[in-house]
PDB file of C-alpha atoms in Angstrom:
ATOM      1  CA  UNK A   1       0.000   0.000   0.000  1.00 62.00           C
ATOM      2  CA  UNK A   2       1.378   3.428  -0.901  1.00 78.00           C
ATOM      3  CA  UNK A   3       1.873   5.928   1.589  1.00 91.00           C
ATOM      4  CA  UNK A   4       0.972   9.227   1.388  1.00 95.00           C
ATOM      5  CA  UNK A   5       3.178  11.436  -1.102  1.00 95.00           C
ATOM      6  CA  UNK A   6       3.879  14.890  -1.008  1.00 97.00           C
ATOM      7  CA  UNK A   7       6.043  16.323  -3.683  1.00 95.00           C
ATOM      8  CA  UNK A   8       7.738  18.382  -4.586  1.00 97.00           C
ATOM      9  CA  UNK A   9      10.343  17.269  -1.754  1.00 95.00           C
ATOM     10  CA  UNK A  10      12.333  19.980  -2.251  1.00 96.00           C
ATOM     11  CA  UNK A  11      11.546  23.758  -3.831  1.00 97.00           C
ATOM     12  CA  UNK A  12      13.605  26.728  -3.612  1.00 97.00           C
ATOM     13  CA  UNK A  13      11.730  29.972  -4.537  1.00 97.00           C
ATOM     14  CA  UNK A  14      12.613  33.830  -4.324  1.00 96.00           C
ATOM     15  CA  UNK A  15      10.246  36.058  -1.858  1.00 96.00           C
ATOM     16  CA  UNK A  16       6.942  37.026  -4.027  1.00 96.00           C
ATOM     17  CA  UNK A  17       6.887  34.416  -5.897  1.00 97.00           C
ATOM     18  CA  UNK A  18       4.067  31.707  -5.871  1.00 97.00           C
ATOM     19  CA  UNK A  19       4.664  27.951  -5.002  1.00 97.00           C
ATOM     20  CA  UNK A  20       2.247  24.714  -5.075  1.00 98.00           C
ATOM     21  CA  UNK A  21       2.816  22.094  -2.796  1.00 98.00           C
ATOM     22  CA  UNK A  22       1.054  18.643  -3.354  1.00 98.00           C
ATOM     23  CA  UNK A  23       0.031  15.798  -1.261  1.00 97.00           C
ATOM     24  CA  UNK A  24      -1.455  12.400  -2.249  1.00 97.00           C
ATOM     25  CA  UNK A  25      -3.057  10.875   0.964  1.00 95.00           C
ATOM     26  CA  UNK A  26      -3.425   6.958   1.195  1.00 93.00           C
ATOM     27  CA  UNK A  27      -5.890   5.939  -0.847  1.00 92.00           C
ATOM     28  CA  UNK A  28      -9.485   6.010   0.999  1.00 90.00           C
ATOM     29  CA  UNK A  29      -8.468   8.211   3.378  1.00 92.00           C
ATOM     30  CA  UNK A  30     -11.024  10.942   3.795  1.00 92.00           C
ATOM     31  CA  UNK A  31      -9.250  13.656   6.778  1.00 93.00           C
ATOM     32  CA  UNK A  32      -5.875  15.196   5.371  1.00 95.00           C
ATOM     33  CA  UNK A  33      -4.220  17.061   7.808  1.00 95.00           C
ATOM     34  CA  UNK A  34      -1.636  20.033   6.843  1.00 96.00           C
ATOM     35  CA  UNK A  35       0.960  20.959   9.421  1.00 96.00           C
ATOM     36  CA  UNK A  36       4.812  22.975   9.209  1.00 96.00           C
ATOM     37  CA  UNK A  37       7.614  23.048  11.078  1.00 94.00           C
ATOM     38  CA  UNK A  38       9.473  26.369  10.498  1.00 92.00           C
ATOM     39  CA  UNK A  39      13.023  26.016  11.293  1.00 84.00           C
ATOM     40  CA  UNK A  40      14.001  25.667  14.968  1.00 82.00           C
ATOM     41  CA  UNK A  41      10.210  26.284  16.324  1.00 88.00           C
ATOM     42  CA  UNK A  42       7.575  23.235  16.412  1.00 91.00           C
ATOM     43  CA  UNK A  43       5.444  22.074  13.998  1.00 93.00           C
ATOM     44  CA  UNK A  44       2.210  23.774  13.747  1.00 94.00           C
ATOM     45  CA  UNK A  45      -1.264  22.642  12.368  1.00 93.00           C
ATOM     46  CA  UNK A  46      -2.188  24.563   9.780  1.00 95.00           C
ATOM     47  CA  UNK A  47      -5.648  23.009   8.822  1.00 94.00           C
ATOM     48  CA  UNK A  48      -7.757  19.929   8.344  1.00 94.00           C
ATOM     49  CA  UNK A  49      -9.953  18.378   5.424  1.00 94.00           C
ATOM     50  CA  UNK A  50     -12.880  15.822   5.637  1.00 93.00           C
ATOM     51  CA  UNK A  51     -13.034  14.711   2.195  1.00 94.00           C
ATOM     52  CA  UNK A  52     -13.303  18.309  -0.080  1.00 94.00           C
ATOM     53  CA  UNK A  53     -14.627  19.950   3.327  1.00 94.00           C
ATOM     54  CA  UNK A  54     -11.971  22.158   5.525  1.00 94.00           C
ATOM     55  CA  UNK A  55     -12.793  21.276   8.839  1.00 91.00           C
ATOM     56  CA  UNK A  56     -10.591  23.259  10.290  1.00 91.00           C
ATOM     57  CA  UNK A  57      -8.432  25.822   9.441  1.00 92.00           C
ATOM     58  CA  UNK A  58      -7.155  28.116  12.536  1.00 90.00           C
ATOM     59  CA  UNK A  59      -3.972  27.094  12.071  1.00 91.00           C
ATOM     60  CA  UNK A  60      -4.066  28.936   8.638  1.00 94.00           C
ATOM     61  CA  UNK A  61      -0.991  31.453   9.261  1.00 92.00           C
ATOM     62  CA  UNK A  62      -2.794  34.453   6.724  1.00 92.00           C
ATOM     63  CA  UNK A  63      -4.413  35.221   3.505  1.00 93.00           C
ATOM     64  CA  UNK A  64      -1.295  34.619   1.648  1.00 96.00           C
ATOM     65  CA  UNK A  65      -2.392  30.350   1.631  1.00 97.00           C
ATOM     66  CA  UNK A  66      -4.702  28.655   0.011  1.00 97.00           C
ATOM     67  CA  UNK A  67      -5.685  24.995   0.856  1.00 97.00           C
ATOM     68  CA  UNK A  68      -7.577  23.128  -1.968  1.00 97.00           C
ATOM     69  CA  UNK A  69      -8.741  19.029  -2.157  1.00 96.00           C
ATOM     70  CA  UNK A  70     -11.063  19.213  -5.076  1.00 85.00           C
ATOM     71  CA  UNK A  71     -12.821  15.970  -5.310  1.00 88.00           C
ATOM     72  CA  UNK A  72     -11.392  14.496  -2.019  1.00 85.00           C
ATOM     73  CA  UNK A  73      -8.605  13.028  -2.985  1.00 92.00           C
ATOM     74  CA  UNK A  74      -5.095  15.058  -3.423  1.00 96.00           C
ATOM     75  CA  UNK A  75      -4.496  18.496  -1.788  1.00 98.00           C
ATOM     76  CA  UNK A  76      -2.811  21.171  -2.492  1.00 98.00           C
ATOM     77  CA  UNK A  77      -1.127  23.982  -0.591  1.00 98.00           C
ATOM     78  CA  UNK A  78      -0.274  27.277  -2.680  1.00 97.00           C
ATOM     79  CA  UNK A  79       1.592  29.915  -1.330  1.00 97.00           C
ATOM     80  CA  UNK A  80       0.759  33.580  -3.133  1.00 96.00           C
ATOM     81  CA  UNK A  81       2.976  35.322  -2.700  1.00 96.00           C
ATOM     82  CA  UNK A  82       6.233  33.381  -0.359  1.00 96.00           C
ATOM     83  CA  UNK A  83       7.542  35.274   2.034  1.00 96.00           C
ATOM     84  CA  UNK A  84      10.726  34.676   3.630  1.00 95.00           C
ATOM     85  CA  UNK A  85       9.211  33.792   6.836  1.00 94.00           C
ATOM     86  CA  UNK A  86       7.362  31.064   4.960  1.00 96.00           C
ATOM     87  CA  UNK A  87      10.049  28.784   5.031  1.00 96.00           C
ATOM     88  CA  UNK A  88       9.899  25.829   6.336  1.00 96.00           C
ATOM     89  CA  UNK A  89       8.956  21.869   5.774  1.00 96.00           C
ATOM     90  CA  UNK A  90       5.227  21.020   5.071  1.00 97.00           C
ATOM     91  CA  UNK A  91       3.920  18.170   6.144  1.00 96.00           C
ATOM     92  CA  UNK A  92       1.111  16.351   4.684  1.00 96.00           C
ATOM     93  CA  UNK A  93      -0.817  13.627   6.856  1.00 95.00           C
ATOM     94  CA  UNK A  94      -4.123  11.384   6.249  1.00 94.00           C
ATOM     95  CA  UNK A  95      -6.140   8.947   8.400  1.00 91.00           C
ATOM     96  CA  UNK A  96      -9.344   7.001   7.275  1.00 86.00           C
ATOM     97  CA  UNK A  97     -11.022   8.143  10.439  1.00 78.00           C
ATOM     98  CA  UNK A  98     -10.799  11.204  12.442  1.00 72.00           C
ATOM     99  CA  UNK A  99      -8.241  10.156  15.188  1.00 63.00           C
ATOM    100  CA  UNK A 100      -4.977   9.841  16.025  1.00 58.00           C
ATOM    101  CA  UNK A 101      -3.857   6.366  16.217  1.00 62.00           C
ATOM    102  CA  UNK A 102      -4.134   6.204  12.394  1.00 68.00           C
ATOM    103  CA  UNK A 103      -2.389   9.187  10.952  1.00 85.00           C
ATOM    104  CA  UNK A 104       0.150   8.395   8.312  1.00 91.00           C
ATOM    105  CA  UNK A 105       2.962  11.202   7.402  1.00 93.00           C
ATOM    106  CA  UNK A 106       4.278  12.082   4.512  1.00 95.00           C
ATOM    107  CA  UNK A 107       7.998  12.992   4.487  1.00 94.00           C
ATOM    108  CA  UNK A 108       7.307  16.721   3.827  1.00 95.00           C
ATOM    109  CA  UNK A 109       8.142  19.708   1.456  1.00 97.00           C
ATOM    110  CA  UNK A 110      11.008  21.319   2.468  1.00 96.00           C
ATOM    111  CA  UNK A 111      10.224  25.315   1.030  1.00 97.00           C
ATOM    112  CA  UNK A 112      12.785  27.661   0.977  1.00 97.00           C
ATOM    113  CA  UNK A 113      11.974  31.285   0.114  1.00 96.00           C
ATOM    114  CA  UNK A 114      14.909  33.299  -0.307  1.00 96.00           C
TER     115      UNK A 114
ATOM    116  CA  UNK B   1      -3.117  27.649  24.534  1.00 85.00           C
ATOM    117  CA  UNK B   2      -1.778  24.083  24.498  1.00 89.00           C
ATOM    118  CA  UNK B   3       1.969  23.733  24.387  1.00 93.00           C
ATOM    119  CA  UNK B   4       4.843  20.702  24.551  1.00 95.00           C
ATOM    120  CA  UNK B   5       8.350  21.568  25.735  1.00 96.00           C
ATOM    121  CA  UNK B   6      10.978  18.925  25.397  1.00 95.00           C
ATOM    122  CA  UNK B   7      14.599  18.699  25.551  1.00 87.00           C
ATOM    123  CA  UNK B   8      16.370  19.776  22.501  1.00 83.00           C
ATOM    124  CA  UNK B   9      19.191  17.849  21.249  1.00 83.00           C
ATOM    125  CA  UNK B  10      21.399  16.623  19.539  1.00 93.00           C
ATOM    126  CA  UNK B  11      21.296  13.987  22.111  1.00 95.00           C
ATOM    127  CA  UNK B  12      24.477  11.683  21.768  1.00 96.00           C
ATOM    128  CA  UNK B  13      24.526   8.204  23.179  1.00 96.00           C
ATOM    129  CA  UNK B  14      26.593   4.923  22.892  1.00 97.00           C
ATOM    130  CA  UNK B  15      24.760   1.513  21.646  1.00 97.00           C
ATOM    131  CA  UNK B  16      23.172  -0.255  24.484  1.00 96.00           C
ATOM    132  CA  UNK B  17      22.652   2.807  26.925  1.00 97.00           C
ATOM    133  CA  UNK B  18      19.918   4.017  28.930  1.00 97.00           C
ATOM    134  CA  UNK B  19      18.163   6.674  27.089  1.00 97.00           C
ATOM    135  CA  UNK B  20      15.794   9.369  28.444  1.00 97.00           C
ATOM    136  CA  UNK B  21      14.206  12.023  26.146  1.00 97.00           C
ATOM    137  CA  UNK B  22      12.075  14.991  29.010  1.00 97.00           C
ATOM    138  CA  UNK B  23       8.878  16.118  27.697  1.00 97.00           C
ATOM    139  CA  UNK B  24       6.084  18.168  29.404  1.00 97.00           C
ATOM    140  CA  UNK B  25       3.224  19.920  28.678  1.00 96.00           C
ATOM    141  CA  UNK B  26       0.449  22.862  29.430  1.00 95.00           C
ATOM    142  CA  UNK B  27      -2.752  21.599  28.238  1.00 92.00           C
ATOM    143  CA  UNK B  28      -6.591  22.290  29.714  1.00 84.00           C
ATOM    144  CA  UNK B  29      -8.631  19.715  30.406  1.00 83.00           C
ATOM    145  CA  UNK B  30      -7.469  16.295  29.916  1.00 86.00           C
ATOM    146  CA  UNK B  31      -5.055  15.960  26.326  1.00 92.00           C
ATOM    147  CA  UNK B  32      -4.036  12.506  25.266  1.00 92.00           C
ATOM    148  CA  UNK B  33      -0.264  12.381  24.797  1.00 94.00           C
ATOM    149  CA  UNK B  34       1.929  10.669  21.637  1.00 95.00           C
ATOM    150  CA  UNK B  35       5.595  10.108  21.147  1.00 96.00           C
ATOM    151  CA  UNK B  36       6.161  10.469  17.146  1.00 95.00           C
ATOM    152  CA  UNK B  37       9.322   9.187  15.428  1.00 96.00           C
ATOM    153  CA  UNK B  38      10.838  10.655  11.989  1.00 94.00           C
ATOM    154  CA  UNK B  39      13.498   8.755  10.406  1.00 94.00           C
ATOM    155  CA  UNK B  40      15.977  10.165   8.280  1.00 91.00           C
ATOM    156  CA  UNK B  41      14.034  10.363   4.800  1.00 88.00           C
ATOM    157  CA  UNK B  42      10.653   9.940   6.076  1.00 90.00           C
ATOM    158  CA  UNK B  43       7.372  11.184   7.450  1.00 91.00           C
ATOM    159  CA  UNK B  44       7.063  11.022  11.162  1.00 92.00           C
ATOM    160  CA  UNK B  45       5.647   7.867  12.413  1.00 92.00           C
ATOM    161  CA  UNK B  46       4.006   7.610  15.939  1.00 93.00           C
ATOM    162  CA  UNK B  47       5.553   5.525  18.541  1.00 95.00           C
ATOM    163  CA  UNK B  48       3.381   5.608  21.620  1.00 95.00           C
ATOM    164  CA  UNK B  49       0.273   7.211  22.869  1.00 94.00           C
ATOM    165  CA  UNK B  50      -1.028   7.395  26.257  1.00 95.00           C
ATOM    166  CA  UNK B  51      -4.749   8.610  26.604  1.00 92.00           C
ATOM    167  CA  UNK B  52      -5.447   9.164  30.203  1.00 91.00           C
ATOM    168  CA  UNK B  53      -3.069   9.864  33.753  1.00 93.00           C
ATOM    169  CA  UNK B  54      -1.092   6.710  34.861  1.00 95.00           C
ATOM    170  CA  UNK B  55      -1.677   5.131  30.906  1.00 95.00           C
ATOM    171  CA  UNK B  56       1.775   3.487  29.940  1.00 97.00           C
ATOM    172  CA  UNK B  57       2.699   3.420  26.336  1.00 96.00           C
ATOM    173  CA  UNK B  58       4.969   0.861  24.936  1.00 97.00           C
ATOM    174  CA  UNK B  59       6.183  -0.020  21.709  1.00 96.00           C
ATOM    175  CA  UNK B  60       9.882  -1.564  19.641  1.00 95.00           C
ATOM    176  CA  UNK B  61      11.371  -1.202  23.595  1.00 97.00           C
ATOM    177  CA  UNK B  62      10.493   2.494  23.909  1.00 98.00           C
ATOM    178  CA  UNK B  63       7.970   3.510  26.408  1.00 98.00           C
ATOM    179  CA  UNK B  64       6.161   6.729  28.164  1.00 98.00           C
ATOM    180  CA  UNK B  65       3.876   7.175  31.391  1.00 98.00           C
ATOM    181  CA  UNK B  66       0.945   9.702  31.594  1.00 97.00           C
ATOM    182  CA  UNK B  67       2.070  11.524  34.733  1.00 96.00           C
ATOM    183  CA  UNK B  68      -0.564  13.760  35.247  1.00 93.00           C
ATOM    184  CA  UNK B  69       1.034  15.392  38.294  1.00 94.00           C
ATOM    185  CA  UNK B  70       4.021  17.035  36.973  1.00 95.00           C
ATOM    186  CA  UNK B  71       2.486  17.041  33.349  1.00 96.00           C
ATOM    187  CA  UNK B  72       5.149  15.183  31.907  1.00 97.00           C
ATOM    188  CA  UNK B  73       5.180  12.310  29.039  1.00 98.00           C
ATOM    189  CA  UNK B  74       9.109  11.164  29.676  1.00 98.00           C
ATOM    190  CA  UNK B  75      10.354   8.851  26.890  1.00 98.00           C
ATOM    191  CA  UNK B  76      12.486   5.887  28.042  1.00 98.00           C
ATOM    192  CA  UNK B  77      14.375   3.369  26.444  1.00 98.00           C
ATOM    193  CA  UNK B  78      16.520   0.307  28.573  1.00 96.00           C
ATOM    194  CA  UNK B  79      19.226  -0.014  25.596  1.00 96.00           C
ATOM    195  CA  UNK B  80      19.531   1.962  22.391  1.00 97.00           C
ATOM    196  CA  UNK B  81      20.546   0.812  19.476  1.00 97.00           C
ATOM    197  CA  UNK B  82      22.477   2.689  16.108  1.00 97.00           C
ATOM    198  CA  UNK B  83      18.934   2.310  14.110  1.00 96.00           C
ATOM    199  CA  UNK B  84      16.915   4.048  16.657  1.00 97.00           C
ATOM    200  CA  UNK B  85      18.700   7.471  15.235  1.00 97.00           C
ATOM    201  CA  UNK B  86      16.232   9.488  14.712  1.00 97.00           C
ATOM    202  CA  UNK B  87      14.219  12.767  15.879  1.00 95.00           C
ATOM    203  CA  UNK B  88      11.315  12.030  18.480  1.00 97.00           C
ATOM    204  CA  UNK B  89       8.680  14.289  18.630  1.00 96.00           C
ATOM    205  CA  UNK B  90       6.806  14.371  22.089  1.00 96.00           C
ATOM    206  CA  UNK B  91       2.666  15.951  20.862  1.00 94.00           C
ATOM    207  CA  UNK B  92      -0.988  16.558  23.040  1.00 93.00           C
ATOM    208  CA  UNK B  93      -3.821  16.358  21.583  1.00 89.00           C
ATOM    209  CA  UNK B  94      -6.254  18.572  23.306  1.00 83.00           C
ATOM    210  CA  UNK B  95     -10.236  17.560  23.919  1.00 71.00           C
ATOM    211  CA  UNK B  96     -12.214  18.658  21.088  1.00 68.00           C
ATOM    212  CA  UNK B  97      -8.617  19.555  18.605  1.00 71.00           C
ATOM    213  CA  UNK B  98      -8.783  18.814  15.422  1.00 76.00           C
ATOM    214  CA  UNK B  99      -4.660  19.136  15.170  1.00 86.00           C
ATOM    215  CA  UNK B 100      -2.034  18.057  17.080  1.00 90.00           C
ATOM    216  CA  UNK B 101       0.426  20.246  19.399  1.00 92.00           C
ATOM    217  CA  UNK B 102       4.074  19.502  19.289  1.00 94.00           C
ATOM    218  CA  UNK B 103       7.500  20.109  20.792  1.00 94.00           C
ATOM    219  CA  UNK B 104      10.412  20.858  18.405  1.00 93.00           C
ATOM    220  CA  UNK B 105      11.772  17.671  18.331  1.00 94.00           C
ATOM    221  CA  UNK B 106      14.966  15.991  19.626  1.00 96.00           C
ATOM    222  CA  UNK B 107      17.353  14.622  17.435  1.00 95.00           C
ATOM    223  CA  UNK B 108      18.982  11.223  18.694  1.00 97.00           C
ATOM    224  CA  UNK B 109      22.634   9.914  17.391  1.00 97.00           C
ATOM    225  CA  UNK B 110      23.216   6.437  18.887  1.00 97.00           C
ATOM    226  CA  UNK B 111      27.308   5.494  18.302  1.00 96.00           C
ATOM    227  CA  UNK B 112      27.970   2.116  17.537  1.00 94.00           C
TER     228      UNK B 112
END
């Protein structure tokens, strides 16, 4: 069974530019979970999907990110425009039920803004 | 708000020794706790949970008690070995959260 893929792994943008970050959950998996760990600080929950529904998104730092998971199935996290402040590793995570004994990682996007 | 402070590394150890990794929290109400594990190239995994005060976790040798008390989820380990290198990742999960709440991480480098 495939795990859930995020990609790119690696991006390296300059500030004010725009950058799309993808994640695949496991298959049948209806919550995706977005979280990022900005360099030397913990990793913070952004937001949370139920199938194409955010159920949650207070972790949403500002305006400047958009969350989409048309459909249900992939996600993707845009960043218009990167800031230097926005770099960081992204981490996508899925469960097929809302709790935490079954949440799967990804191995993250690591987004540098320079 | 909820927060998780634990002991920043890198923490350096032989193969074979005792290994402690300090975490502690600030939660309200009653959070459950996890121990997550990322190894080098992939997505954090978890490694223990403990849902309510005096729960033990336990899992591949490591293992955590729920102390209520002194709010602390300690991570403990009899005898290390090189592949448990790795960064552990001590998180709450508060009543009602949709996310988790974590510490920064401590990065673990067992010597052979």
């Amino acid at each position: 069974e495939a795990g859930v893929t995020q990609f790119p792994s690696h991006s390296v943008i300059e500030k004010g530019q725009t950058v799309t970050l993808r994640c695949d959950p496991i298959s049948g998996h209806d919550n995706l979970y977005w979280y990022r760990r900005v360099m030397g600080k913990e990793i913070k929950f952004l937001l949370h999907f139920v199938k194409e529904s955010k159920q949650d998104e207070s972790g949403m730092p500002n305006n400047r990110f958009l969350a989409e998971r048309t459909g249900g199935t992939y996600s993707t996290l845009k960043v218009q425009p990167a800031e230097l402040e926005d770099s960081g590793v992204y981490f996508c995570a899925s469960s097929q039920v809302r709790g935490w004994e079954n949440l799967f990682f990804g191995s993250g996007t690591q987004l540098s803004v320079l | 708000g909820d927060s998780v402070t634990q002991m920043e590394g890198p923490v350096t150890l032989s193969e074979e020794a005792f290994l402690t990794i300090n975490c502690t929290y600030t939660a309200t109400g009653y959070p459950s706790l996890f121990w997550y594990v990322q190894y080098p190239g992939e997505g954090l995994q978890l490694l223990l949970k403990a849902t309510k005060a005096d729960d033990k976790g336990s899992n591949k040798g490591f293992e955590a008690t729920y102390r209520k008390e002194t709010t602390s989820f300690h991570l403990e380990k009899g005898s290390v070995q090189v592949s448990d290198s790795a960064v552990y990742f001590c998180a709450l999960r508060g009543g009602g959260a949709d996310g988790l709440t974590f510490g920064k991480g401590t990065h673990l480098i067992i010597q052979p």
